Tab-separated table of C-alpha atoms and ligand atoms in Angstrom:
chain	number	residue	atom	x	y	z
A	7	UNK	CA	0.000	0.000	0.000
A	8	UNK	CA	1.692	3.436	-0.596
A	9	UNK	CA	0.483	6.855	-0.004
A	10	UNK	CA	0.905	9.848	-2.281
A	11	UNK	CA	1.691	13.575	-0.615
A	12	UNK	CA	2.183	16.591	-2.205
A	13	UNK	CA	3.282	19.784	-0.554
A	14	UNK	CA	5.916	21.780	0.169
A	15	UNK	CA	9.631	21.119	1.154
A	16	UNK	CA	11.662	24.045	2.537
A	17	UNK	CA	13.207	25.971	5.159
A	18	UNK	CA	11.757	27.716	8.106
A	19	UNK	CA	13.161	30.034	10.293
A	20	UNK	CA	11.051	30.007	13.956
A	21	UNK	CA	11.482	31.855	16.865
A	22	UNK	CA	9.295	30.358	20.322
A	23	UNK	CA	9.420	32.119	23.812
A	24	UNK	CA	11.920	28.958	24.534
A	25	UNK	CA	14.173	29.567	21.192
A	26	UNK	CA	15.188	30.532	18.120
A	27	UNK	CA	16.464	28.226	14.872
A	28	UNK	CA	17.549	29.613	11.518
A	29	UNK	CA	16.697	28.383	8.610
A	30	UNK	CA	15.905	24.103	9.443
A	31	UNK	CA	14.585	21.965	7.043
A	32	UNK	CA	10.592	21.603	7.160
A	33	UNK	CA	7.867	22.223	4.883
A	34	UNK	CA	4.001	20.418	4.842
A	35	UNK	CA	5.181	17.776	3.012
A	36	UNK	CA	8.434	16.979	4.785
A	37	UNK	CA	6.776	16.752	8.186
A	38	UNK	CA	3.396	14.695	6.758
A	39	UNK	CA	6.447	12.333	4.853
A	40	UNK	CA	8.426	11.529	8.213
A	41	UNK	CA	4.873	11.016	10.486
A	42	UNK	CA	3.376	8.694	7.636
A	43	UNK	CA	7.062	6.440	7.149
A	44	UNK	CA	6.234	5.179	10.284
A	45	UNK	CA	3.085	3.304	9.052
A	46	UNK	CA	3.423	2.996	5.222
A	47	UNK	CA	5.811	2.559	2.424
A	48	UNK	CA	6.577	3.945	0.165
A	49	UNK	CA	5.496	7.285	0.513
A	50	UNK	CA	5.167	9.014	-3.049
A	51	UNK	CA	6.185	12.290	-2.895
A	52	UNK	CA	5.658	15.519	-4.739
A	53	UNK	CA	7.169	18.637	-4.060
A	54	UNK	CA	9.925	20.712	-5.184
A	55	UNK	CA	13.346	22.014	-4.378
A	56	UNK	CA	15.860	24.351	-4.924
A	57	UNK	CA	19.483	23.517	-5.342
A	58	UNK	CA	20.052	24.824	-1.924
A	59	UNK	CA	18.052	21.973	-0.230
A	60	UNK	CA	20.254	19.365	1.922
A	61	UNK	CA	21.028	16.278	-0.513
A	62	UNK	CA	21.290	14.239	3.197
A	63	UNK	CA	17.904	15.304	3.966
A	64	UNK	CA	16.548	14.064	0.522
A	65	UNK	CA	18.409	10.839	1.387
A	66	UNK	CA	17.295	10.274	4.922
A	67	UNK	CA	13.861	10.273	3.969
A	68	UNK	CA	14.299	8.333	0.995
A	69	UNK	CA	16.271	5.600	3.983
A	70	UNK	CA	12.867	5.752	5.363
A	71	UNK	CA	10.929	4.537	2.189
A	72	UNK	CA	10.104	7.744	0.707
A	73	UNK	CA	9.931	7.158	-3.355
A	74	UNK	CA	11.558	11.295	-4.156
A	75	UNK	CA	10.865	10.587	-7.624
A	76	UNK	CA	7.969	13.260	-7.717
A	77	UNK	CA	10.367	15.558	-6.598
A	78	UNK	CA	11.863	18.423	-8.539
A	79	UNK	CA	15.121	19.641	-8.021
A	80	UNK	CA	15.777	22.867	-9.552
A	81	UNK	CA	19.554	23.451	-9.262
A	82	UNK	CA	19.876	27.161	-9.824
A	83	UNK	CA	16.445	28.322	-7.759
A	84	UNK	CA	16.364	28.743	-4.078
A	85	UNK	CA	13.840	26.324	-1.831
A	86	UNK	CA	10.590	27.929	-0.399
A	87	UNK	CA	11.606	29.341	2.945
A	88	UNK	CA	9.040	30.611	5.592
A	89	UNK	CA	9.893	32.120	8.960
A	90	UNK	CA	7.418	32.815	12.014
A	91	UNK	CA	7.338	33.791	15.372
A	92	UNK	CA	4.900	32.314	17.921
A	93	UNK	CA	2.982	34.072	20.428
A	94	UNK	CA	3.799	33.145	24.538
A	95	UNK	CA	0.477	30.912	24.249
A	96	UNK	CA	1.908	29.414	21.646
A	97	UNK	CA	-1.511	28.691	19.497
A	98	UNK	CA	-1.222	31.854	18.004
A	99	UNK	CA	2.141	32.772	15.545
A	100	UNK	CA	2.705	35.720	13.001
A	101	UNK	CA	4.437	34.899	9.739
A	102	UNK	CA	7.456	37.375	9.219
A	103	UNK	CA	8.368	35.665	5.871
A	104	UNK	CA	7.115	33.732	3.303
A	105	UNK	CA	9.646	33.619	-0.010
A	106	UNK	CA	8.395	31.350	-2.444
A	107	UNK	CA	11.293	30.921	-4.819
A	108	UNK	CA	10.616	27.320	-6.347
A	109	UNK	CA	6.910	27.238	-5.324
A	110	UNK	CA	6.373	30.257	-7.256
A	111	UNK	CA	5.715	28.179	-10.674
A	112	UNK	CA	5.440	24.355	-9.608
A	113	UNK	CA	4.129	22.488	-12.049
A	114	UNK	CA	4.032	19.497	-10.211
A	115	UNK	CA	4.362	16.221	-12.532
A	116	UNK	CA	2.932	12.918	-11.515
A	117	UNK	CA	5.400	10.370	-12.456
A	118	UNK	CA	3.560	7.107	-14.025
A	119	UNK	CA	4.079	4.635	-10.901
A	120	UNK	CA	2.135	6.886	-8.924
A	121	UNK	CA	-0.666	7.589	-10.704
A	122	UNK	CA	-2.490	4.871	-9.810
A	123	UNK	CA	-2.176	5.685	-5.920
A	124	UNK	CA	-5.035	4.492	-3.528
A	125	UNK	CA	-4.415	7.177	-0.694
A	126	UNK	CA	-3.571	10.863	-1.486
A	127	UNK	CA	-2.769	13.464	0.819
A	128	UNK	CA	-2.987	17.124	-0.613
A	129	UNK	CA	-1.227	19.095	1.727
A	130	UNK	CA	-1.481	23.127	1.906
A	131	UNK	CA	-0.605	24.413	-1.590
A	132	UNK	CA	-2.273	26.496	-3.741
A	133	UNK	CA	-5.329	25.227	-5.164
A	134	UNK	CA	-4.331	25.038	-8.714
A	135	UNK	CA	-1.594	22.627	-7.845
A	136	UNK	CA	-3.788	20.034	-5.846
A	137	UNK	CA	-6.368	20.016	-8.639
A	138	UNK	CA	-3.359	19.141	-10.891
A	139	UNK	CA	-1.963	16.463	-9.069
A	140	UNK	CA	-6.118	15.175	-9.093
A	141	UNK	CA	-6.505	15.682	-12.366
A	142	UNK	CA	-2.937	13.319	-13.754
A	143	UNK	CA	-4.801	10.375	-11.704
A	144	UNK	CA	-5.671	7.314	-13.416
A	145	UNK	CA	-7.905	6.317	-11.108
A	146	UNK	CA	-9.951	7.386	-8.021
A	147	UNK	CA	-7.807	6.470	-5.399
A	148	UNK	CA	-10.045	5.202	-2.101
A	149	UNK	CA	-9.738	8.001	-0.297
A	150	UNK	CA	-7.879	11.717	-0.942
A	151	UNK	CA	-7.461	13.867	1.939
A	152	UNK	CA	-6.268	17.274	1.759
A	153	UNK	CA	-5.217	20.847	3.746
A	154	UNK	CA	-5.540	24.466	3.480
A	155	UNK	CA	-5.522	27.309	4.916
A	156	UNK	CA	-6.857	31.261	5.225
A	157	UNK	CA	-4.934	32.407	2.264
A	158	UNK	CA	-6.376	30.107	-0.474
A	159	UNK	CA	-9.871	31.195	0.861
A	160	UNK	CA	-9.365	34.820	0.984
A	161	UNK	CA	-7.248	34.381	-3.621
A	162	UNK	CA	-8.392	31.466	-4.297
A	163	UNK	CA	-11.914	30.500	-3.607
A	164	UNK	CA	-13.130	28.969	-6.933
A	165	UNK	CA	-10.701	26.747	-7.550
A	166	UNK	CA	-10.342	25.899	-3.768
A	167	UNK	CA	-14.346	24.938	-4.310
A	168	UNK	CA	-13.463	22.311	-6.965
A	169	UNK	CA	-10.416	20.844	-5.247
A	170	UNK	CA	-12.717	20.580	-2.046
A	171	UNK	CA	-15.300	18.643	-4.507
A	172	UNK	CA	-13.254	16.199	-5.196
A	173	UNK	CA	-12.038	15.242	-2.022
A	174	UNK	CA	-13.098	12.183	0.583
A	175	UNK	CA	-11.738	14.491	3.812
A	176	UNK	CA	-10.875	18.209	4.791
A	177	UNK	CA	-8.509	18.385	7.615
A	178	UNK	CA	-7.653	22.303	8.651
A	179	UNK	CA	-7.869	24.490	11.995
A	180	UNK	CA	-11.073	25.705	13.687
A	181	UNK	CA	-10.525	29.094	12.364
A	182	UNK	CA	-9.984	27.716	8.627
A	183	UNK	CA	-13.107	25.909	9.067
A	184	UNK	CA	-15.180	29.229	10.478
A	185	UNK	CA	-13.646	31.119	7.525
A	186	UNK	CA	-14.910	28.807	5.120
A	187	UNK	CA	-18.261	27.696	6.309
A	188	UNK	CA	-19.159	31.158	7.494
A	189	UNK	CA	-20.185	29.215	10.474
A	190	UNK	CA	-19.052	29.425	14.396
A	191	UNK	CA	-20.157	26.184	15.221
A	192	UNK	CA	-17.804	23.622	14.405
A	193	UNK	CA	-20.980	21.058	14.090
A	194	UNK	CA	-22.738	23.571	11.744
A	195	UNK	CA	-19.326	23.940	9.874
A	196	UNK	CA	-18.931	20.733	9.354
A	197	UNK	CA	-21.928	20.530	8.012
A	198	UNK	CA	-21.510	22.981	5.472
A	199	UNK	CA	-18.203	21.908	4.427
A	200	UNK	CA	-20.082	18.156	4.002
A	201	UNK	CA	-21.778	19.780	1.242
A	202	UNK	CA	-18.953	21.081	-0.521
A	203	UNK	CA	-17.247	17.631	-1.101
A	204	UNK	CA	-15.777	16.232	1.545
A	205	UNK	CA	-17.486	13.205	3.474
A	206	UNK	CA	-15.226	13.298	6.277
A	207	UNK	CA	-14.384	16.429	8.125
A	208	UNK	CA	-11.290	16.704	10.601
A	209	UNK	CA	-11.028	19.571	12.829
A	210	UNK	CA	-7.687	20.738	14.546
A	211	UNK	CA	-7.642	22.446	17.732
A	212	UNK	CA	-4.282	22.753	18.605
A	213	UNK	CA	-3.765	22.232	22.576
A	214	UNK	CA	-7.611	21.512	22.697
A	215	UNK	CA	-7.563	17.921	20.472
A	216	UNK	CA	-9.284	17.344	16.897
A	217	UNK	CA	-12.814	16.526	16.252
A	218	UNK	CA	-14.056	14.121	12.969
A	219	UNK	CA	-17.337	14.393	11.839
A	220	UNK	CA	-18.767	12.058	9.763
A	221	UNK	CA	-22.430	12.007	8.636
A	222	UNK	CA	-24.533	12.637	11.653
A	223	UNK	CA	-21.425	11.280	14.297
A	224	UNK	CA	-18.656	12.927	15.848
A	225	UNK	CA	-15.755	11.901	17.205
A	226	UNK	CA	-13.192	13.949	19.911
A	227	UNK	CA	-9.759	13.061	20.970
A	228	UNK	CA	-7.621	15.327	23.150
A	229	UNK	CA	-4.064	16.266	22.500
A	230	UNK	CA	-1.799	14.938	24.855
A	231	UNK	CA	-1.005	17.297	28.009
A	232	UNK	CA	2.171	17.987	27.560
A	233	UNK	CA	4.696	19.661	29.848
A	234	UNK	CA	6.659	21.719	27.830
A	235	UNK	CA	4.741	22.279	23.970
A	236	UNK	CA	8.999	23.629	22.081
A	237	UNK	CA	7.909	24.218	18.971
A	238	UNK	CA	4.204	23.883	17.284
A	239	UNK	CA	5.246	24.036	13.292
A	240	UNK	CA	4.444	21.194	11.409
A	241	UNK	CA	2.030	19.976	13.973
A	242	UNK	CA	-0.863	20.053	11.590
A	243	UNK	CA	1.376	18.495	8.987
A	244	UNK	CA	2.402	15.503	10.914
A	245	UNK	CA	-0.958	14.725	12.435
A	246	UNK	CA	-2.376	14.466	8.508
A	247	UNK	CA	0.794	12.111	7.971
A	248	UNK	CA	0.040	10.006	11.037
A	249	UNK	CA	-3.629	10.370	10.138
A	250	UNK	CA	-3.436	9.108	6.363
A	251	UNK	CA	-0.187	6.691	7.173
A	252	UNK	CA	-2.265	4.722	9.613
A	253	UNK	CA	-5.566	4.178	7.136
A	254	UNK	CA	-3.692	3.622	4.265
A	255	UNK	CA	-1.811	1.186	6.174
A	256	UNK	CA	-5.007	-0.077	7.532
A	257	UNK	CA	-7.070	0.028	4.325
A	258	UNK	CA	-10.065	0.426	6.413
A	259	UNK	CA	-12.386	3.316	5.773
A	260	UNK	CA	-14.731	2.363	8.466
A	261	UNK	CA	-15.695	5.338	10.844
A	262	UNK	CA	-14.100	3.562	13.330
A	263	UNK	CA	-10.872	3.142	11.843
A	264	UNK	CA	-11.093	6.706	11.424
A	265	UNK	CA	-11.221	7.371	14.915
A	266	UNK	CA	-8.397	5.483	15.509
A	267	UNK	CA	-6.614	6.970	12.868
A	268	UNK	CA	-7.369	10.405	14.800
A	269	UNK	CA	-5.459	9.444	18.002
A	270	UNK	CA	-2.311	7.798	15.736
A	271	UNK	CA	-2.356	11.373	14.430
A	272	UNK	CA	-2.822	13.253	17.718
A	273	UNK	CA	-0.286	10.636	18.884
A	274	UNK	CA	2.162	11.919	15.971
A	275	UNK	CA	1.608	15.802	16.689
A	276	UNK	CA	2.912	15.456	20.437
A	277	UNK	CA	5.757	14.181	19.330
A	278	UNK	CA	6.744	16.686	16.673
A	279	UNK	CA	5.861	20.084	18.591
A	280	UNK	CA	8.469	18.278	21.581
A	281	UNK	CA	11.343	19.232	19.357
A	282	UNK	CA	12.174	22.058	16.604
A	283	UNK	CA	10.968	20.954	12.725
A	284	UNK	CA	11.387	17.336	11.959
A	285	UNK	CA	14.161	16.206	14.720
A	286	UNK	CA	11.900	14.318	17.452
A	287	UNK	CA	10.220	12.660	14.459
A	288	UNK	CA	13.560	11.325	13.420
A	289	UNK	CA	13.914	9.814	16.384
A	290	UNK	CA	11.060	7.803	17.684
A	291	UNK	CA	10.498	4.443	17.292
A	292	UNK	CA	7.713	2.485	16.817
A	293	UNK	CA	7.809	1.215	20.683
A	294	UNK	CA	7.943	4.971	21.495
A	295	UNK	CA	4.976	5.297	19.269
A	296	UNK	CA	3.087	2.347	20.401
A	297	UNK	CA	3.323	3.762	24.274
A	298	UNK	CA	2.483	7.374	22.532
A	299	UNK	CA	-0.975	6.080	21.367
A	300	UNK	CA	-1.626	4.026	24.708
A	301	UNK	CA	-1.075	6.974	26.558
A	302	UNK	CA	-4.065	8.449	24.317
A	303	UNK	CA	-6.308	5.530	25.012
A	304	UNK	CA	-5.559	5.908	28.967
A	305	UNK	CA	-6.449	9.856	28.782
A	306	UNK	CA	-9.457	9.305	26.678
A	307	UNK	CA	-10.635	6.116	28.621
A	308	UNK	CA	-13.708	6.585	31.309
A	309	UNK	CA	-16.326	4.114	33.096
A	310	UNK	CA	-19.463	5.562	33.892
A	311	UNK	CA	-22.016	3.563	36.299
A	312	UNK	CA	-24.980	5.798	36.236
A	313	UNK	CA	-26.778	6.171	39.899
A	314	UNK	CA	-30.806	5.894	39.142
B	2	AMP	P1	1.837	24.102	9.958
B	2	AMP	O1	2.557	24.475	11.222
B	2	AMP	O2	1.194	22.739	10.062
B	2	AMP	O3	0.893	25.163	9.507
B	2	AMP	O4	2.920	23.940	8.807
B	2	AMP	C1	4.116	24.649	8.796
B	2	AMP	C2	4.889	24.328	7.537
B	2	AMP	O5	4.174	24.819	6.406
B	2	AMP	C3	6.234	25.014	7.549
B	2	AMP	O6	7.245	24.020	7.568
B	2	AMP	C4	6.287	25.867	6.273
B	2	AMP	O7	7.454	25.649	5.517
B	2	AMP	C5	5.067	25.427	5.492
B	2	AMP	N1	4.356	26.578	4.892
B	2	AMP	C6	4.104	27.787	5.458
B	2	AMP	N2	3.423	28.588	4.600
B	2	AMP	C7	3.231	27.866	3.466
B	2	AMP	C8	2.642	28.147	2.183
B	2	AMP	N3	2.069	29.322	1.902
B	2	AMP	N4	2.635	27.146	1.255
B	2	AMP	C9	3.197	25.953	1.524
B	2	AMP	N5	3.795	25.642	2.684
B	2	AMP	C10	3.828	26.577	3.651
């Protein structure tokens, strides 16, 4: 079973109340690549790079079953880079840079092995490019997933509209899914986005969990109380990697497996944000993961005996 992501690759400059980095590897589609190696291989990946990106980097991941053949590598253009600086509370952050260099024209190209992909994660890119990468398909895969974010809904809404049309799940932030639903309440968002495409809806909440809505259920898990929360980028990213890794893994689409696949990716998140970028999810193990997810079970887990 593979999985295919697009998004970005690139570097990131963040500053958090506890530190400062300058200019690590990250990117959507690094992060949702090293959270979804630890459940399925290969992961297909498309992105591209500039010359500047670390060739050791590109050969970690492909160490960990990553198929790079989707990715571009244009030698004499510079890699996306994004910087931001988070806010004390840390689920707030202001971007201070956003240079899109090689994103600027991707034209991302689907080689043939992958075209016939059963799981597809979209991951936040402009709209144009996620209805490509739908469009050089050969077949509907079982289930695509995909992100966004505020930006594509304030230049992009049309062709956001058909992306989100095409799609089997949404998975964005509680203020994403306000913005586009025009709605406050997540239930009555959900609802709304339900009718633009997507059958299953996954709500982030940072610190306060993820919800899945599905029909007329819902489903909550927490995020993990952490002590000390170092560094929140990619957290989205690596829950839709643990998320999709774990069903296409599974190859169960049951609501059920779903909810599982909600913790695995909750489970994934605490891990990343316990680190800067991608380091803590370099080095976990599946043990570490397995006590990760049972800690999530133990949190969520409650007898009631009602008194009559
Ligand atoms: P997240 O914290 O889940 O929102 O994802 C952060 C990652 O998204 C960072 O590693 C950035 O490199 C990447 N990123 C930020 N802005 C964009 C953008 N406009 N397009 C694609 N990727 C982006």
């Amino acid at each position: 079973m593979a999985l295919l992501v697009v998004g970005s690759m690139a570097f990131d400059s963040i500053e958090t109340p506890f530190g400062k980095t300058d200019r690590i590897v990250g990117g959507a589609a690094t992060y949702i690549a090293w959270a979804a190696s630890s459940f399925v291989q290969p992961v297909q990946q498309i992105s591209v790079v500039g010359g500047d990106f670390p060739q050791q980097e590109l050969e970690e991941l492909a160490a960990r079953g990553v198929d790079l053949s989707g990715v571009q590598i244009k030698k004499n253009q510079k890699s996306f880079y994004w910087a931001g600086r988070y806010h004390l509370d840390m689920n707030s952050r202001d971007t201070l840079v956003t240079e899109l260099n090689v994103l600027a024209d991707f034209q991302p190209v689907v080689p043939a092995g992958f075209r016939r992909a059963e799981y597809v994660m979209l991951g936040n890119l402009s709209p144009d490019v996620q209805l490509s990468v739908i469009q050089q398909l050969e077949q509907r895969p079982r289930l695509i997933a995909m992100d966004t974010m505020n930006f594509w809904m304030d230049t992009q809404m049309d062709v956001l509209k058909k992306v989100l049309n095409k799609v089997d799940a949404l998975l964005i932030n509680d203020a994403e899914a306000r913005q586009l639903s025009g709605e406050y309440s997540l239930v009555k968002a959900a609802r709304t986005i339900h009718r633009m495409g997507p059958r299953y809806v996954v709500i982030k909440k940072g610190e306060h969990g993820a919800l899945l809505f599905y029909k007329n259920h819902a489903f909550f898990a927490p995020a993990l109380p952490l002590e000390e929360v170092f560094d929140p980028t990619g957290a989205g990213d690596t829950f839709a990697g643990g998320f999709m890794g774990y069903i296409a893994h599974s190859g169960d689409l049951s609501f059920e497996n779903l909810k599982t696949a909600v913790v695995v990716g909750s489970a994934m998140a605490s891990f990343c944000v316990e680190k800067f970028g991608v380091q803590r999810l370099k080095e976990i193990s599946s043990d570490d993961i397995e006590l990760r997810i049972r800690q999530f079970v133990d949190l969520m887990h409650f007898d009631i005996d009602l008194v009559q």
